[in-house]
CSV table of C-alpha atoms and ligand atoms in Angstrom, one decimal:
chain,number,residue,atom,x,y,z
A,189,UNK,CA,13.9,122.9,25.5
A,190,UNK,CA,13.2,120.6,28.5
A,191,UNK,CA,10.2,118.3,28.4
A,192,UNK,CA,8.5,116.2,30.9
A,193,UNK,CA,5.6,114.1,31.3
A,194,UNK,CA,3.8,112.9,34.4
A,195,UNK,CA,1.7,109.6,33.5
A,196,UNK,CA,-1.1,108.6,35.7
A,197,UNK,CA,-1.8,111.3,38.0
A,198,UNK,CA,-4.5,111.4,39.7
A,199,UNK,CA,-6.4,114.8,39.5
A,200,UNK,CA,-9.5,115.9,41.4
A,201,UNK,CA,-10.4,112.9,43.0
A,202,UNK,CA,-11.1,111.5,39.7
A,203,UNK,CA,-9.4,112.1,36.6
A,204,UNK,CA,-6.4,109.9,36.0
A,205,UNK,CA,-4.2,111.8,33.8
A,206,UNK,CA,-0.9,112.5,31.7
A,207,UNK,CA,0.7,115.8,32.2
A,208,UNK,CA,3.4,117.3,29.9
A,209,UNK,CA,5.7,120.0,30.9
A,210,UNK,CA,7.7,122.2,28.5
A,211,UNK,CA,10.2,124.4,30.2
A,212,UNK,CA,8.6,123.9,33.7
A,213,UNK,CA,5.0,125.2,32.1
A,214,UNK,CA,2.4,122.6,31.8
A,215,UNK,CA,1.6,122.2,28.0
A,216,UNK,CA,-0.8,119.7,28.2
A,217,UNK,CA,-2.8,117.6,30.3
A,218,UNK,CA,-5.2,114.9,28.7
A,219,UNK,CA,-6.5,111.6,30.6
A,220,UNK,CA,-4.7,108.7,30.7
A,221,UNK,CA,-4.9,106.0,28.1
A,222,UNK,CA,-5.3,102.5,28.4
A,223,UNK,CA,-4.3,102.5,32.2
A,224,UNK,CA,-6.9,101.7,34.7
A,225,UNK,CA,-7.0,103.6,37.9
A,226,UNK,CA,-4.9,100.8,40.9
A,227,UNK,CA,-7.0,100.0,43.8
A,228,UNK,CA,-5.6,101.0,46.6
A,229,UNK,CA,-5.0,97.9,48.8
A,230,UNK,CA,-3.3,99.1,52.4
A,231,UNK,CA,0.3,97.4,52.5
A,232,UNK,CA,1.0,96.7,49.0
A,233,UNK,CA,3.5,98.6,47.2
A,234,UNK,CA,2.6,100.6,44.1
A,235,UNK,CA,6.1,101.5,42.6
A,236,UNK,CA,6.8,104.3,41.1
A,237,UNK,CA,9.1,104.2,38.3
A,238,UNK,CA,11.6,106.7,36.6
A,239,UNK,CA,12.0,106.4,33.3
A,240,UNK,CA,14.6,108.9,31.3
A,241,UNK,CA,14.7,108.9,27.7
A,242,UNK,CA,17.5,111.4,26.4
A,243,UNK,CA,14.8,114.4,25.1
A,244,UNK,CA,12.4,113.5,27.3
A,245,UNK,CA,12.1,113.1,30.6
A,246,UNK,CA,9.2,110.2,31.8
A,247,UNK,CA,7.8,110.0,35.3
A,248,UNK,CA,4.8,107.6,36.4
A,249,UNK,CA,3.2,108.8,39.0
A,250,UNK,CA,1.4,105.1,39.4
A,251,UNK,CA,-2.2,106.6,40.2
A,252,UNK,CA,-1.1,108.9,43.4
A,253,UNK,CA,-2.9,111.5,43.9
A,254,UNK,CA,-1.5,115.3,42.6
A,255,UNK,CA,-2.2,118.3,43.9
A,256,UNK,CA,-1.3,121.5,43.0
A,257,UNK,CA,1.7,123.5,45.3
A,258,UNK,CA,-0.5,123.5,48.9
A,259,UNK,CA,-1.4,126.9,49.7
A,260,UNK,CA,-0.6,128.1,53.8
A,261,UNK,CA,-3.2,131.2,53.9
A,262,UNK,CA,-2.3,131.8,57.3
A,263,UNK,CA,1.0,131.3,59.4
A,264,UNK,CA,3.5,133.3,61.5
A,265,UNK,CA,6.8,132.8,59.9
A,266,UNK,CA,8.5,135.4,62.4
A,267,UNK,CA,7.2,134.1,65.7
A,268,UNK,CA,8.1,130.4,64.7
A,269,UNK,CA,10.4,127.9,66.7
A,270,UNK,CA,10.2,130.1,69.3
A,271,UNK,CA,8.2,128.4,72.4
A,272,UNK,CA,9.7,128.3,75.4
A,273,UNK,CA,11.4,131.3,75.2
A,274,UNK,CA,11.4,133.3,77.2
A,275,UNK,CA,9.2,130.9,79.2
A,276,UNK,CA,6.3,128.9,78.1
A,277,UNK,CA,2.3,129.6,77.9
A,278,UNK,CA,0.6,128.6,80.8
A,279,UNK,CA,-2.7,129.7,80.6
A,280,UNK,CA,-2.4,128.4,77.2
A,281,UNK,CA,-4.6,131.8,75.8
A,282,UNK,CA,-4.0,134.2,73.0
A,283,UNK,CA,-3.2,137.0,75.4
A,284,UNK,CA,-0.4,135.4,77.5
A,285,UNK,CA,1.1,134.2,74.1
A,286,UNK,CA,1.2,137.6,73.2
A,287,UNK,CA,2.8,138.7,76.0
A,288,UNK,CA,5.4,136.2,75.6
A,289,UNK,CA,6.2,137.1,72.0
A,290,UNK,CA,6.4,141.1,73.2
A,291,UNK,CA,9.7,140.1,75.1
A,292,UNK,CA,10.9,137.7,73.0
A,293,UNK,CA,10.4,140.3,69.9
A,294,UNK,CA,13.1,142.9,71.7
A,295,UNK,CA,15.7,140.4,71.0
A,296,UNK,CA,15.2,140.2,67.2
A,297,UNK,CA,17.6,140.5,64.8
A,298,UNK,CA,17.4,139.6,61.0
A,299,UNK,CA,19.7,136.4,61.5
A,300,UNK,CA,17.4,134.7,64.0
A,301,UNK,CA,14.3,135.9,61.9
A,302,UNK,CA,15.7,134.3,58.6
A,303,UNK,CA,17.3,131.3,60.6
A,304,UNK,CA,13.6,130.1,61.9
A,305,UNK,CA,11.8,131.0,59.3
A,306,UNK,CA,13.9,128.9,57.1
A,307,UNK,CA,13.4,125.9,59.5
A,308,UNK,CA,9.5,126.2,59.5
A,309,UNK,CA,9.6,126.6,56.0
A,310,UNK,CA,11.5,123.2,55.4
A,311,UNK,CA,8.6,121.8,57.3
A,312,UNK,CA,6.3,123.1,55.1
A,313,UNK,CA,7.5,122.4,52.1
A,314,UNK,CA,8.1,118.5,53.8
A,315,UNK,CA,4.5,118.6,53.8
A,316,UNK,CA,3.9,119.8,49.8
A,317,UNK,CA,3.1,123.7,50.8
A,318,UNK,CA,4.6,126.2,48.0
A,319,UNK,CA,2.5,128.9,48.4
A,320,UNK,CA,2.4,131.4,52.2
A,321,UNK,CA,1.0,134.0,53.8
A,322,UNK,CA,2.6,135.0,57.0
A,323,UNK,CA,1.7,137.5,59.1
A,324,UNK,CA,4.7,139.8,60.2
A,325,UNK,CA,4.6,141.3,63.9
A,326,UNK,CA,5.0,145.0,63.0
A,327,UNK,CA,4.8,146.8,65.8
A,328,UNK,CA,8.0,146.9,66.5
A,329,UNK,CA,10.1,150.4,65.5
A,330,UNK,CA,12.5,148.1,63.5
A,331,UNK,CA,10.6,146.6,61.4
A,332,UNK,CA,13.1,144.1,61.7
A,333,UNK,CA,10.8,140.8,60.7
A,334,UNK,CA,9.3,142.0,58.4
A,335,UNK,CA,12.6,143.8,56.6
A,336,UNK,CA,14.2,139.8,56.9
A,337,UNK,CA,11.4,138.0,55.6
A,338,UNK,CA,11.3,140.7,52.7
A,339,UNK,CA,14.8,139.0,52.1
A,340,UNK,CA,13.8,135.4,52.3
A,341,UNK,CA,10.9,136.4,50.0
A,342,UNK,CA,13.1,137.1,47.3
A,343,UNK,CA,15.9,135.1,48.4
A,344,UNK,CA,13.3,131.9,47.9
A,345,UNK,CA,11.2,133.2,45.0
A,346,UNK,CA,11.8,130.2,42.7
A,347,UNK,CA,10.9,127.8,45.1
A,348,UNK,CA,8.0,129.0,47.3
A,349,UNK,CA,5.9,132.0,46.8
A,350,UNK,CA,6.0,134.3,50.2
A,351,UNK,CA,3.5,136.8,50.7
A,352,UNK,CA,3.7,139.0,53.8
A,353,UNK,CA,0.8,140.6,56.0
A,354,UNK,CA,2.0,143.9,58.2
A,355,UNK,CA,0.2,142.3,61.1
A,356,UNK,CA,-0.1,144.7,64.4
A,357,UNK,CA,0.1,142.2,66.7
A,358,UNK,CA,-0.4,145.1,69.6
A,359,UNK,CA,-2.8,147.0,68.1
A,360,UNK,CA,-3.0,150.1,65.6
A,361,UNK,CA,-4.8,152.5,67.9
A,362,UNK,CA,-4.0,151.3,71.1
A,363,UNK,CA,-0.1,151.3,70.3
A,364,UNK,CA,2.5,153.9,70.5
A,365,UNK,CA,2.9,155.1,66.7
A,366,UNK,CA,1.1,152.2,65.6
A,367,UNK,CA,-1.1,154.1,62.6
A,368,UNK,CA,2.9,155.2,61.5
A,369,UNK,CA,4.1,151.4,62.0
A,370,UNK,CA,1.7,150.5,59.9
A,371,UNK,CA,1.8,152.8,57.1
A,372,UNK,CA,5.8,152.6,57.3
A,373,UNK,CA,5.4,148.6,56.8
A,374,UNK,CA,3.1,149.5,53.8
A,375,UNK,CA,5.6,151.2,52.2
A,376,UNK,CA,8.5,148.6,53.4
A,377,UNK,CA,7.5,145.5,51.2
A,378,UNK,CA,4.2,144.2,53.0
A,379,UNK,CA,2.0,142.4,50.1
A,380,UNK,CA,-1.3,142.9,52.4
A,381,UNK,CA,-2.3,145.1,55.5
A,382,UNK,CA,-3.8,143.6,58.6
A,383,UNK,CA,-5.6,144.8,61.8
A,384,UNK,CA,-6.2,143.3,65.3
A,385,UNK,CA,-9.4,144.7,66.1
A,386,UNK,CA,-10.0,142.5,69.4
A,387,UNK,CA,-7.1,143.8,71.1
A,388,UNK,CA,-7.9,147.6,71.0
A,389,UNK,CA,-8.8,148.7,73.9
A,390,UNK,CA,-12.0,149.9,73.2
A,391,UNK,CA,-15.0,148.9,70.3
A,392,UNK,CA,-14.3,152.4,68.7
A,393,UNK,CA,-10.4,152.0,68.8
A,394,UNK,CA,-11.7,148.6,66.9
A,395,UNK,CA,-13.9,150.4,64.5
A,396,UNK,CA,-11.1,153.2,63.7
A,397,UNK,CA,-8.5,150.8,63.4
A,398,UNK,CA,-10.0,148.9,61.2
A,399,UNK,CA,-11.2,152.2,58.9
A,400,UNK,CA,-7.7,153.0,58.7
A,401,UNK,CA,-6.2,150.0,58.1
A,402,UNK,CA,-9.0,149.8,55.0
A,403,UNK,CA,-8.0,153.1,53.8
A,404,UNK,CA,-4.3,152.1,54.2
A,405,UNK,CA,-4.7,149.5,51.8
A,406,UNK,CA,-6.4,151.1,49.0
A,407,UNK,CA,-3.7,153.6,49.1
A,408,UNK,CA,-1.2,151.3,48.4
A,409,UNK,CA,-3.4,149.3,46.2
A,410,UNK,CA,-2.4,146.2,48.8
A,411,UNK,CA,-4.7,143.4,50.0
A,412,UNK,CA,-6.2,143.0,53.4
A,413,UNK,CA,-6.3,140.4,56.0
A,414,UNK,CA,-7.5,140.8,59.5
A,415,UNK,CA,-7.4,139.1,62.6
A,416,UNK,CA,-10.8,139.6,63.5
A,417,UNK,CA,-12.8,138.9,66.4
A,418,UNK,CA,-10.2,136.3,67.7
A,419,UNK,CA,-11.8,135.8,70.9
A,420,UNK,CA,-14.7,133.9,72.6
A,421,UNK,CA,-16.6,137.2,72.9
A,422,UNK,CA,-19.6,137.1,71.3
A,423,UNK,CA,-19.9,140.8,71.4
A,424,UNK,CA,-16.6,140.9,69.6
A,425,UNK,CA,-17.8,142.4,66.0
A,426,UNK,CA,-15.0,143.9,63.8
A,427,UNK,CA,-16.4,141.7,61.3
A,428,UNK,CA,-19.5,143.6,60.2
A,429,UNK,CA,-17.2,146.6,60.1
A,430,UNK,CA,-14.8,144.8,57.8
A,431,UNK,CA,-17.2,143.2,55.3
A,432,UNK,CA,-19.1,146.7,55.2
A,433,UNK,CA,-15.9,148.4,53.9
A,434,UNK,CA,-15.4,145.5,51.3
A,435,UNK,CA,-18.8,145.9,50.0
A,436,UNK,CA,-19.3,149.7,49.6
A,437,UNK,CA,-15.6,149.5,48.0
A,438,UNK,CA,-16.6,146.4,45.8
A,439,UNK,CA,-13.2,145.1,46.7
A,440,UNK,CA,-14.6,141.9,48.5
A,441,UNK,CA,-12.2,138.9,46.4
A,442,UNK,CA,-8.7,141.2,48.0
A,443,UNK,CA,-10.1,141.1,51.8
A,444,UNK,CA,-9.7,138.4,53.9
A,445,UNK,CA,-10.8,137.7,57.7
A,446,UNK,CA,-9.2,135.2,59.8
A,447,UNK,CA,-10.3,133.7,63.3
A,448,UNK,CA,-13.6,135.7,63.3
A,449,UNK,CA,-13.8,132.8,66.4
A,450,UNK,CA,-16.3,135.1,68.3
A,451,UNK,CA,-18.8,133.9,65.1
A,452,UNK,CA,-19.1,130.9,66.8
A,453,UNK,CA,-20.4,132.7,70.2
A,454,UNK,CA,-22.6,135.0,68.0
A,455,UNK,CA,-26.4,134.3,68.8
A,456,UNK,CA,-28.3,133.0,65.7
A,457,UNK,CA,-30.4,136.2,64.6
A,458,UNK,CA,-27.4,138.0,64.4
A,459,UNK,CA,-25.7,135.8,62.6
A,460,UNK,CA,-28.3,134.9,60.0
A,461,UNK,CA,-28.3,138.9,59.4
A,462,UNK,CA,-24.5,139.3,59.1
A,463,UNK,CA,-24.5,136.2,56.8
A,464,UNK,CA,-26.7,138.5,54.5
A,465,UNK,CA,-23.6,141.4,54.6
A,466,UNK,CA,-21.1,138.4,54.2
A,467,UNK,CA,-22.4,137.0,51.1
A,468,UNK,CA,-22.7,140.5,49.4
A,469,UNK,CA,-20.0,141.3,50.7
A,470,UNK,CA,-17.6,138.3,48.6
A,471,UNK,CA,-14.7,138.5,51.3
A,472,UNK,CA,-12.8,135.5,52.0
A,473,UNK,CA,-12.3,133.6,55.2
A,474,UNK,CA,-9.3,131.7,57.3
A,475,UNK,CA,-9.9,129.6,59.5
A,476,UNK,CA,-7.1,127.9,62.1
A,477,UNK,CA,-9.0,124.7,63.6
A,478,UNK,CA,-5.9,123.7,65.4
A,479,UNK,CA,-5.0,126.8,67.4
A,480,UNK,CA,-8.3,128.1,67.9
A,481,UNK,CA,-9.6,124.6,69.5
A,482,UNK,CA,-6.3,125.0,71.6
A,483,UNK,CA,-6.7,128.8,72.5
A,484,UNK,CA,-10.3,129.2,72.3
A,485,UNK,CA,-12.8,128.6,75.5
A,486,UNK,CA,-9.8,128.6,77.7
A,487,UNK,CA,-11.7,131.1,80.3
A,488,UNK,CA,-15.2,128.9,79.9
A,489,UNK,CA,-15.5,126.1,82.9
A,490,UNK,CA,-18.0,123.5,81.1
A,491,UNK,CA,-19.3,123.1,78.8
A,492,UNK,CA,-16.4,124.9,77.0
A,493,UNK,CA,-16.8,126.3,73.2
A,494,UNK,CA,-14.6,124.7,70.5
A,495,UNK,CA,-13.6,128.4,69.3
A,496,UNK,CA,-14.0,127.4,65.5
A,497,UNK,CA,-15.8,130.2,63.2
A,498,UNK,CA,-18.7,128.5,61.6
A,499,UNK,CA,-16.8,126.9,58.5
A,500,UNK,CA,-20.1,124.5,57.7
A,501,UNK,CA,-22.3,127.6,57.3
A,502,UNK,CA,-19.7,129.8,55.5
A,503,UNK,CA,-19.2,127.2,52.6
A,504,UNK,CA,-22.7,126.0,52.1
A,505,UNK,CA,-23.4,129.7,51.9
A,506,UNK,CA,-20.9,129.8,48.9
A,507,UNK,CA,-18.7,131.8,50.5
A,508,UNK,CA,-14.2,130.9,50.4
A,509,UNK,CA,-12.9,129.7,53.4
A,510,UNK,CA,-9.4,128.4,53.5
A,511,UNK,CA,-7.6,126.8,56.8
A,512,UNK,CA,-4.4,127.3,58.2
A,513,UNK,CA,-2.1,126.5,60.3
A,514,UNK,CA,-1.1,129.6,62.3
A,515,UNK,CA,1.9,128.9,64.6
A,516,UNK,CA,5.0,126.7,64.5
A,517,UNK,CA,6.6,126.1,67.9
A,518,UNK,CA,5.8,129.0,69.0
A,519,UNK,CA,3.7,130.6,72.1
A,520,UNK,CA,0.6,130.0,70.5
A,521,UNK,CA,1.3,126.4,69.5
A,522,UNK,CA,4.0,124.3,70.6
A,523,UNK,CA,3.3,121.3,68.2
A,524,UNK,CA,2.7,123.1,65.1
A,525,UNK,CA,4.1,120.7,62.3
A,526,UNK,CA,3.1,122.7,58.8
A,527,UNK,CA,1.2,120.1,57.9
A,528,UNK,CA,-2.2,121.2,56.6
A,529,UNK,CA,-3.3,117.4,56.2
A,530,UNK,CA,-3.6,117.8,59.7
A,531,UNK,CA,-5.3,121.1,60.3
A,532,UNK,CA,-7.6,119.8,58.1
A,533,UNK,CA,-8.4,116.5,59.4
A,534,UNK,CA,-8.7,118.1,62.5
A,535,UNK,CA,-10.6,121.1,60.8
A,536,UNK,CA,-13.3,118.2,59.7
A,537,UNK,CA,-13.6,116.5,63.0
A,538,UNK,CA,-14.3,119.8,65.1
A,539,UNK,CA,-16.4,121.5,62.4
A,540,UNK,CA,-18.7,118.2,61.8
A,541,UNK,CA,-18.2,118.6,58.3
A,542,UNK,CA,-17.7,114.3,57.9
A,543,UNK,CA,-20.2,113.8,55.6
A,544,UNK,CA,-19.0,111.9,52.6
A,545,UNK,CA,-18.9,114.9,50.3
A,546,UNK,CA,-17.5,116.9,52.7
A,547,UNK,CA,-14.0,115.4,53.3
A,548,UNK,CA,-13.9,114.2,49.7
A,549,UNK,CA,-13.7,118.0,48.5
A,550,UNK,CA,-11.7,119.2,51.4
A,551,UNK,CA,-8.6,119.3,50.1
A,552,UNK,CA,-10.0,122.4,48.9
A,553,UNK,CA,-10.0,124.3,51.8
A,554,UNK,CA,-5.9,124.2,51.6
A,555,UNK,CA,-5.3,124.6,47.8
A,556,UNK,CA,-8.0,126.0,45.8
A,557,UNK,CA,-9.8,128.1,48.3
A,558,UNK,CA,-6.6,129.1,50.1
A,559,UNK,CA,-5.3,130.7,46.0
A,560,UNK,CA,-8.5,132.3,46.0
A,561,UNK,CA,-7.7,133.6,49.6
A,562,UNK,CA,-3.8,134.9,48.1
A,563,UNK,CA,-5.3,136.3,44.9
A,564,UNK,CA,-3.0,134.1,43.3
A,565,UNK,CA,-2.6,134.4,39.4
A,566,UNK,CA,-2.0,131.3,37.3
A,567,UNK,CA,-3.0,128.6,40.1
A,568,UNK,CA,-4.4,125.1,39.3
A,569,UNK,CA,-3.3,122.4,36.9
A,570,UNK,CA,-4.2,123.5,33.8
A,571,UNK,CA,-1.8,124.4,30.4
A,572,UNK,CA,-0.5,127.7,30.3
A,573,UNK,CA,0.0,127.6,33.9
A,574,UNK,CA,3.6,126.8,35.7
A,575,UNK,CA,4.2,123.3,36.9
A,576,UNK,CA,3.4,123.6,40.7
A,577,UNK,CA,2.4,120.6,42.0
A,578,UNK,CA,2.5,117.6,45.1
A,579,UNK,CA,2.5,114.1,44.4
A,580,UNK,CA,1.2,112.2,47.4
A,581,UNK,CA,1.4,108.5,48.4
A,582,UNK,CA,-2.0,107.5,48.1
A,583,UNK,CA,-4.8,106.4,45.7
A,584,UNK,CA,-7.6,109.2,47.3
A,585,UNK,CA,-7.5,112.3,49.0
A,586,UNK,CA,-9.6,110.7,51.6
A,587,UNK,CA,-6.3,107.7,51.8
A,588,UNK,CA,-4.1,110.7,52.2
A,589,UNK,CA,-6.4,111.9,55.3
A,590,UNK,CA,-7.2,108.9,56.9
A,591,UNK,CA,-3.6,106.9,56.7
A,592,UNK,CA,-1.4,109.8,56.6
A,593,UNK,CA,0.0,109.3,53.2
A,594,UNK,CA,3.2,111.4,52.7
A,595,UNK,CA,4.2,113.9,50.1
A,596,UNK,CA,6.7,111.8,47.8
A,597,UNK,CA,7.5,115.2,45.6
A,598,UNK,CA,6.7,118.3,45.0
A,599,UNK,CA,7.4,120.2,41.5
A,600,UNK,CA,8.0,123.9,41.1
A,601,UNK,CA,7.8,124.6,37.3
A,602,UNK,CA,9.0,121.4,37.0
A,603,UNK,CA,11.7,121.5,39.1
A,604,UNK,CA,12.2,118.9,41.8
A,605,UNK,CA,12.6,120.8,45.2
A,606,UNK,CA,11.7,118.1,47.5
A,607,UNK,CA,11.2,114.3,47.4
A,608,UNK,CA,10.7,111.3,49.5
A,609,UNK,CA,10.5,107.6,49.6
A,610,UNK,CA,7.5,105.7,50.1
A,611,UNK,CA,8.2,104.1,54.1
A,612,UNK,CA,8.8,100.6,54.4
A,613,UNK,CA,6.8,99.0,56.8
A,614,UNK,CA,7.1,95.6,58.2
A,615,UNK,CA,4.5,94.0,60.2
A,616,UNK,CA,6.0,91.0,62.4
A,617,UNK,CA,2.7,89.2,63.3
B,887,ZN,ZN1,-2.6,134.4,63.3
């Protein structure tokens, strides 16, 4: 039997407390005693110590803030580290980007799949993400992403937990054999069914892709996660469609919509009625702050929209929103890092959500909300659940934001799979 314990971790903003693992499950977790919470005083060192006694095994986590394993609800794992080639986006849109990825995608084969992947999930995991849903290109007569990511998903089980979305990047209707490509992907290893209802060619081709698509995954008893109404077309509305079909099926908690950037062009009486439908409705939301404030409003002369679905009004409405990151180096996004500290810094700033409250609780967005997004089982830091968890170099979330704190280790049932020193800094002045 292995034991562990993690003194002075600092949960939920607040709670400074001890942790014990038993065989990589947490056991118990009670608050600290006798140990004040450290100050945090930019520049000092606050060093964390590792103690081993033979049974068991004593960390002190000196105060840092612990999160549990950060969850990516929304990333392209087969399009990453790909920008560039064959040439890069200059019009710096959604469209061109796709047209990029259409020829690099005839050159795919499972190596070069697996080989990127791998290297954008190393970033990730750099960055304490353990938990990701990645979209999978499937229109493509292959399959061949989405057959090698199948493999990484297995092959990396222990470590990170892979979900994968049968994403028609070039539409279901308005694609040759795309209803087929789909349903062949749901029976090929997809987790969750997506739709692109933007990019049909027409509002019914929208409407009918998405029915089928809906149908598709109650079939298969799979979840759902659209890109919807990723574009600065307010008349853009696969959404209402979407949320409809979760409601009359009452399966709101498995459907997801990401994007839905056209929200943010809707006029306000609409949106005040669809908000009705979206509350009822209980479907969760992605947003991507980074890429949509890059790809959004490229067409608009000035003022030009910020292309960010109305994240403010979502939450306050009690509805789960999650961000993510989207694309690594690829033709959407040729500085993606993994990082979700910094989508959601960034997802603060352009959203206006800086009130106190508000960037206190928004770690949230990428751990909490983005489980609820996954339908993850077993998520959070509480006993009976696995030892997943980050351990960041700072005394508050809001230190981690503003002064870039890095992940210093992240556990996976209690097993070490990546760790960092604090950096030493020297000022000369
Ligand atoms: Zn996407």
């Amino acid at each position: 039997m292995k034991k562990q314990i993690f003194k002075n971790m600092l949960i939920d903003g607040e709670r400074l407390c001890e942790m014990t693992v038993t065989d990589g499950v947490i056991t118990s977790l009670k608050p600290a005693e006798g140990e004040n919470r450290p100050s945090f005083a930019p520049g000092a060192e606050n060093e964390a110590a590792h103690g081993d006694s033979s049974a068991v095994q004593v960390y002190d986590c000196g105060g840092r803030v612990v999160l549990p394993g950060i969850v990516e609800s929304h990333v392209h794992l087969d399009t990453a580290m790909t920008e560039g080639d064959p040439h890069p986006n200059r019009s710096g849109t959604l469209f061109e980007g796709i047209e990029i990825w259409s020829k690099r995608k005839e050159r795919l084969t499972a190596g070069d799949v697996k080989e990127r992947a791998m290297r954008a999930i190393r970033q990730q995991v750099r960055f304490g993400v353990q938990y990701i849903r990645s979209h999978v290109d499937i229109t493509d007569p292959q399959l061949t992403a989405l057959r090698a990511l199948a493999e990484l998903r297995e092959e990396l089980k222990d470590t990170v937990t892979l979900q994968l979305v049968a994403f028609p990047q070039e539409g279901i209707e308005s694609f040759p054999d795309g209803r087929e490509l789909l349903k062949k992907a749901a029976g090929s290893g997809a987790d969750v069914i997506g739709a692109i209802p933007h990019y049909e060619f027409t509002r019914e081709y929208a409407v009918s892709s998405l029915n089928y698509a809906f149908s598709l995954a109650q079939d298969y008893g799979l979840l759902m996660d659209v890109h919807c109404d990723e574009i600065d077309d307010g008349a853009s509305r696969g959404l209402e469609t979407l949320a409809t079909r979760a409601y009359e099926a009452g399966v709101g908690e498995k459907v997801t919509a990401s994007h839905t950037t056209a929200m943010h062009s809707y006029n306000n009486a609409y949106f005040t009625r669809l908000l009705r439908l979206l509350r009822m409705s209980g479907i969760n939301f992605v947003s991507n702050p980074m890429v949509n404030t890059h790809l959004q409003g490229r067409l608009d002369t000035y003022p030009k929209r910020r292309g960010v679905t109305r994240v403010k009004e979502l939450t306050e409405a009690g509805i789960n929103v999650s961000f993510g990151q989207d694309d690594i180096v690829d033709p959407w996004n040729p500085l993606g890092t993994g990082s979700l500290r910094d989508v959601t810094l960034l997802g603060l700033y352009v959203t206006q959500m800086m009130a106190a409250e508000q960037i206190d609780s928004s770690y949230r967005f990428i751990t909490y909300n983005g489980a609820r997004t996954l339908n993850l089982q077993n998520y959070g830091l509480v006993p009976g659940n696995p030892a997943n968890f980050v351990v960041l170099g700072a005394s508050s979330w809001r230190e981690a934001l503003a002064f870039h704190a890095p992940v210093l280790a992240s556990y996976r049932g209690g097993r070490c799979i990546y760790e960092a020193d604090e950096p030493q800094r020297r000022w000369h002045f």
